[in-house]
Tab-separated table of N, CA, C and O in Angstrom:
chain	number	residue	atom	x	y	z
X	1	UNK	N	47.762	-16.779	24.807
X	1	UNK	CA	47.347	-16.474	23.414
X	1	UNK	C	47.139	-17.805	22.735
X	1	UNK	O	47.797	-18.765	22.859
X	2	UNK	N	46.016	-17.798	21.871
X	2	UNK	CA	45.665	-19.008	21.095
X	2	UNK	C	45.548	-18.503	19.642
X	2	UNK	O	44.880	-17.580	19.347
X	3	UNK	N	46.194	-19.261	18.802
X	3	UNK	CA	46.149	-18.999	17.316
X	3	UNK	C	45.576	-20.293	16.686
X	3	UNK	O	46.015	-21.411	17.022
X	4	UNK	N	44.541	-20.063	15.880
X	4	UNK	CA	43.926	-21.183	15.073
X	4	UNK	C	43.842	-20.932	13.653
X	4	UNK	O	43.604	-19.832	13.248
X	5	UNK	N	44.051	-22.024	12.805
X	5	UNK	CA	44.031	-21.807	11.354
X	5	UNK	C	43.659	-23.190	10.794
X	5	UNK	O	44.063	-24.271	11.289
X	6	UNK	N	42.947	-23.179	9.787
X	6	UNK	CA	42.618	-24.503	9.085
X	6	UNK	C	42.782	-24.297	7.661
X	6	UNK	O	42.526	-23.230	7.064
X	7	UNK	N	43.163	-25.414	6.960
X	7	UNK	CA	43.419	-25.423	5.565
X	7	UNK	C	42.993	-26.790	5.035
X	7	UNK	O	43.280	-27.805	5.607
X	8	UNK	N	42.223	-26.858	3.845
X	8	UNK	CA	41.875	-28.009	3.226
X	8	UNK	C	43.020	-28.538	2.330
X	8	UNK	O	43.450	-27.620	1.447
X	9	UNK	N	43.396	-29.685	2.379
X	9	UNK	CA	44.612	-30.233	1.605
X	9	UNK	C	44.029	-31.434	0.816
X	9	UNK	O	43.583	-32.324	1.534
X	10	UNK	N	44.150	-31.397	-0.436
X	10	UNK	CA	43.656	-32.518	-1.214
X	10	UNK	C	44.662	-33.664	-1.363
X	10	UNK	O	45.412	-33.805	-2.310
X	11	UNK	N	44.849	-34.396	-0.181
X	11	UNK	CA	45.846	-35.429	-0.028
X	11	UNK	C	45.412	-36.436	1.058
X	11	UNK	O	44.527	-36.072	1.808
X	12	UNK	N	46.070	-37.468	1.140
X	12	UNK	CA	45.830	-38.462	2.236
X	12	UNK	C	46.433	-37.972	3.519
X	12	UNK	O	47.346	-37.225	3.483
X	13	UNK	N	45.834	-38.393	4.702
X	13	UNK	CA	46.254	-38.068	5.992
X	13	UNK	C	47.762	-38.466	6.125
X	13	UNK	O	48.603	-37.781	6.692
X	14	UNK	N	48.052	-39.641	5.678
X	14	UNK	CA	49.456	-40.220	5.785
X	14	UNK	C	50.511	-39.283	5.070
X	14	UNK	O	51.504	-39.052	5.598
X	15	UNK	N	50.124	-38.837	3.925
X	15	UNK	CA	50.992	-37.922	3.246
X	15	UNK	C	51.205	-36.652	3.937
X	15	UNK	O	52.349	-36.165	4.095
X	16	UNK	N	50.132	-36.011	4.382
X	16	UNK	CA	50.224	-34.700	4.977
X	16	UNK	C	50.924	-34.794	6.276
X	16	UNK	O	51.865	-34.007	6.567
X	17	UNK	N	50.557	-35.786	7.144
X	17	UNK	CA	51.293	-35.908	8.484
X	17	UNK	C	52.693	-36.366	8.314
X	17	UNK	O	53.554	-36.091	9.143
X	18	UNK	N	53.030	-37.000	7.188
X	18	UNK	CA	54.452	-37.233	6.909
X	18	UNK	C	55.310	-36.062	6.830
X	18	UNK	O	56.387	-35.960	7.157
X	19	UNK	N	54.722	-34.942	6.216
X	19	UNK	CA	55.328	-33.689	6.026
X	19	UNK	C	55.365	-32.878	7.393
X	19	UNK	O	56.240	-32.284	7.710
X	20	UNK	N	54.138	-32.856	8.010
X	20	UNK	CA	53.995	-32.050	9.235
X	20	UNK	C	54.829	-32.667	10.384
X	20	UNK	O	55.410	-31.967	11.210
X	21	UNK	N	54.868	-33.927	10.495
X	21	UNK	CA	55.542	-34.645	11.592
X	21	UNK	C	57.003	-34.754	11.464
X	21	UNK	O	57.708	-35.188	12.338
X	22	UNK	N	57.575	-34.285	10.318
X	22	UNK	CA	59.072	-34.383	10.154
X	22	UNK	C	59.679	-33.026	10.240
X	22	UNK	O	59.524	-32.130	9.359
X	23	UNK	N	60.541	-32.734	11.321
X	23	UNK	CA	61.167	-31.416	11.364
X	23	UNK	C	62.071	-31.098	10.254
X	23	UNK	O	62.132	-29.926	9.872
X	24	UNK	N	62.694	-32.127	9.633
X	24	UNK	CA	63.472	-31.844	8.450
X	24	UNK	C	62.696	-31.320	7.269
X	24	UNK	O	63.124	-30.526	6.574
X	25	UNK	N	61.457	-31.857	7.154
X	25	UNK	CA	60.616	-31.402	6.070
X	25	UNK	C	59.966	-30.018	6.339
X	25	UNK	O	59.649	-29.330	5.378
X	26	UNK	N	59.754	-29.787	7.651
X	26	UNK	CA	59.090	-28.455	7.971
X	26	UNK	C	59.912	-27.269	7.485
X	26	UNK	O	59.317	-26.346	6.969
X	27	UNK	N	61.217	-27.359	7.566
X	27	UNK	CA	61.951	-26.212	7.107
X	27	UNK	C	62.045	-26.039	5.623
X	27	UNK	O	62.363	-25.085	5.006
X	28	UNK	N	61.560	-27.192	4.862
X	28	UNK	CA	61.558	-27.092	3.421
X	28	UNK	C	60.159	-26.333	2.934
X	28	UNK	O	60.161	-25.677	1.960
X	29	UNK	N	59.055	-26.619	3.646
X	29	UNK	CA	57.840	-26.079	3.178
X	29	UNK	C	57.390	-24.786	3.908
X	29	UNK	O	56.508	-24.087	3.482
X	30	UNK	N	57.928	-24.546	5.094
X	30	UNK	CA	57.690	-23.292	5.792
X	30	UNK	C	58.847	-22.467	5.772
X	30	UNK	O	59.836	-22.629	6.569
X	31	UNK	N	59.027	-21.550	4.826
X	31	UNK	CA	60.197	-20.761	4.623
X	31	UNK	C	60.735	-19.897	5.749
X	31	UNK	O	61.881	-19.579	5.822
X	32	UNK	N	59.842	-19.544	6.642
X	32	UNK	CA	60.185	-18.754	7.775
X	32	UNK	C	60.704	-19.546	8.961
X	32	UNK	O	61.227	-18.962	9.886
X	33	UNK	N	60.629	-20.844	8.932
X	33	UNK	CA	61.001	-21.676	9.959
X	33	UNK	C	62.617	-21.914	9.789
X	33	UNK	O	63.010	-22.542	8.876
X	34	UNK	N	63.328	-21.417	10.823
X	34	UNK	CA	64.805	-21.614	10.728
X	34	UNK	C	65.214	-22.984	11.407
X	34	UNK	O	66.011	-23.707	10.856
X	35	UNK	N	64.543	-23.261	12.574
X	35	UNK	CA	64.911	-24.579	13.211
X	35	UNK	C	63.569	-25.089	13.784
X	35	UNK	O	62.583	-24.336	14.137
X	36	UNK	N	63.503	-26.441	13.914
X	36	UNK	CA	62.357	-27.094	14.570
X	36	UNK	C	62.875	-28.289	15.292
X	36	UNK	O	63.736	-28.903	14.777
X	37	UNK	N	62.273	-28.621	16.413
X	37	UNK	CA	62.673	-29.624	17.221
X	37	UNK	C	61.464	-30.330	17.867
X	37	UNK	O	60.640	-29.668	18.471
X	38	UNK	N	61.384	-31.673	17.811
X	38	UNK	CA	60.337	-32.407	18.616
X	38	UNK	C	60.789	-32.531	20.003
X	38	UNK	O	61.950	-33.138	20.216
X	39	UNK	N	60.106	-32.044	20.951
X	39	UNK	CA	60.480	-32.237	22.352
X	39	UNK	C	59.928	-33.475	22.954
X	39	UNK	O	60.660	-34.155	23.787
X	40	UNK	N	58.759	-33.909	22.598
X	40	UNK	CA	58.142	-35.239	23.022
X	40	UNK	C	57.317	-35.695	21.938
X	40	UNK	O	56.308	-35.019	21.540
X	41	UNK	N	57.584	-36.829	21.462
X	41	UNK	CA	56.773	-37.480	20.405
X	41	UNK	C	55.768	-38.469	20.991
X	41	UNK	O	56.070	-39.426	21.704
X	42	UNK	N	54.455	-38.134	20.719
X	42	UNK	CA	53.351	-39.009	21.238
X	42	UNK	C	52.884	-39.954	20.133
X	42	UNK	O	52.998	-39.657	19.010
X	43	UNK	N	52.254	-41.024	20.543
X	43	UNK	CA	51.703	-41.985	19.470
X	43	UNK	C	50.631	-41.286	18.733
X	43	UNK	O	49.833	-40.419	19.222
X	44	UNK	N	50.674	-41.477	17.385
X	44	UNK	CA	49.687	-40.849	16.464
X	44	UNK	C	49.786	-39.269	16.417
X	44	UNK	O	48.807	-38.666	15.981
X	45	UNK	N	50.866	-38.722	16.823
X	45	UNK	CA	51.157	-37.280	16.827
X	45	UNK	C	50.388	-36.492	17.875
X	45	UNK	O	50.852	-35.398	18.220
X	46	UNK	N	49.138	-36.800	18.103
X	46	UNK	CA	48.325	-36.059	19.148
X	46	UNK	C	48.991	-36.118	20.435
X	46	UNK	O	49.305	-37.122	21.056
X	47	UNK	N	49.360	-34.892	21.025
X	47	UNK	CA	50.087	-34.804	22.304
X	47	UNK	C	51.544	-34.595	22.110
X	47	UNK	O	52.240	-34.223	23.057
X	48	UNK	N	51.999	-34.633	20.847
X	48	UNK	CA	53.424	-34.273	20.598
X	48	UNK	C	53.724	-32.775	20.859
X	48	UNK	O	52.885	-31.934	20.489
X	49	UNK	N	54.861	-32.540	21.515
X	49	UNK	CA	55.219	-31.152	21.754
X	49	UNK	C	56.406	-30.885	20.901
X	49	UNK	O	57.291	-31.705	20.632
X	50	UNK	N	56.577	-29.555	20.533
X	50	UNK	CA	57.706	-29.099	19.697
X	50	UNK	C	58.118	-27.758	19.955
X	50	UNK	O	57.399	-26.924	20.583
X	51	UNK	N	59.307	-27.348	19.448
X	51	UNK	CA	59.788	-25.976	19.491
X	51	UNK	C	60.264	-25.542	18.136
X	51	UNK	O	60.901	-26.308	17.452
X	52	UNK	N	59.983	-24.304	17.738
X	52	UNK	CA	60.351	-23.871	16.440
X	52	UNK	C	60.894	-22.459	16.595
X	52	UNK	O	60.457	-21.674	17.428
X	53	UNK	N	61.943	-22.126	15.804
X	53	UNK	CA	62.388	-20.750	15.652
X	53	UNK	C	61.983	-20.175	14.214
X	53	UNK	O	62.317	-20.809	13.255
X	54	UNK	N	61.243	-19.134	14.342
X	54	UNK	CA	60.807	-18.489	13.114
X	54	UNK	C	61.474	-17.259	12.901
X	54	UNK	O	61.675	-16.409	13.869
X	55	UNK	N	61.967	-16.915	11.730
X	55	UNK	CA	62.726	-15.649	11.451
X	55	UNK	C	62.031	-14.850	10.360
X	55	UNK	O	61.393	-15.379	9.446
X	56	UNK	N	62.231	-13.626	10.484
X	56	UNK	CA	61.810	-12.649	9.488
X	56	UNK	C	62.842	-11.537	9.314
X	56	UNK	O	62.999	-10.592	10.126
X	57	UNK	N	63.771	-11.754	8.386
X	57	UNK	CA	64.901	-10.879	8.291
X	57	UNK	C	65.878	-11.113	9.335
X	57	UNK	O	66.264	-12.291	9.589
X	58	UNK	N	66.172	-10.108	10.109
X	58	UNK	CA	67.105	-10.230	11.194
X	58	UNK	C	66.437	-10.469	12.524
X	58	UNK	O	67.144	-10.503	13.610
X	59	UNK	N	65.178	-10.605	12.601
X	59	UNK	CA	64.336	-10.782	13.802
X	59	UNK	C	63.884	-12.294	13.887
X	59	UNK	O	63.598	-12.897	12.834
X	60	UNK	N	63.829	-12.802	15.125
X	60	UNK	CA	63.425	-14.163	15.345
X	60	UNK	C	62.445	-14.311	16.487
X	60	UNK	O	62.405	-13.472	17.296
X	61	UNK	N	61.710	-15.428	16.488
X	61	UNK	CA	60.780	-15.773	17.462
X	61	UNK	C	60.847	-17.203	17.828
X	61	UNK	O	60.816	-17.995	16.820
X	62	UNK	N	60.946	-17.686	19.001
X	62	UNK	CA	60.866	-19.053	19.374
X	62	UNK	C	59.501	-19.342	19.856
X	62	UNK	O	58.953	-18.662	20.678
X	63	UNK	N	58.892	-20.410	19.285
X	63	UNK	CA	57.524	-20.830	19.698
X	63	UNK	C	57.579	-22.216	20.151
X	63	UNK	O	58.395	-23.043	19.603
X	64	UNK	N	56.781	-22.583	21.140
X	64	UNK	CA	56.546	-24.024	21.520
X	64	UNK	C	55.018	-24.293	21.352
X	64	UNK	O	54.147	-23.374	21.454
X	65	UNK	N	54.816	-25.602	20.886
X	65	UNK	CA	53.393	-25.927	20.689
X	65	UNK	C	53.188	-27.376	21.003
X	65	UNK	O	54.078	-28.127	21.243
X	66	UNK	N	51.889	-27.693	20.872
X	66	UNK	CA	51.479	-29.140	21.061
X	66	UNK	C	50.440	-29.418	20.004
X	66	UNK	O	49.632	-28.635	19.663
X	67	UNK	N	50.591	-30.687	19.483
X	67	UNK	CA	49.531	-31.214	18.422
X	67	UNK	C	48.314	-31.499	19.185
X	67	UNK	O	48.435	-32.493	20.104
X	68	UNK	N	47.213	-30.949	18.861
X	68	UNK	CA	46.024	-31.273	19.534
X	68	UNK	C	45.037	-32.079	18.771
X	68	UNK	O	44.005	-32.515	19.315
X	69	UNK	N	45.165	-32.214	17.520
X	69	UNK	CA	44.243	-33.021	16.703
X	69	UNK	C	44.755	-33.219	15.277
X	69	UNK	O	45.756	-32.643	14.903
């Protein structure tokens, strides 16, 4: 399964990726994310792999992903 989404953000790349690349900040701006963990951190974030647990009420889902761009 592949999921794709794009959003225009009126900010610098450094500011945006500072929030996206920090697991501690992810749980602040993504309210459904219960936990997040970087599995492998690649230079410039592309290639970085991660695992997140997303919850909705009493149900949860663990997802793994890779930063592709």
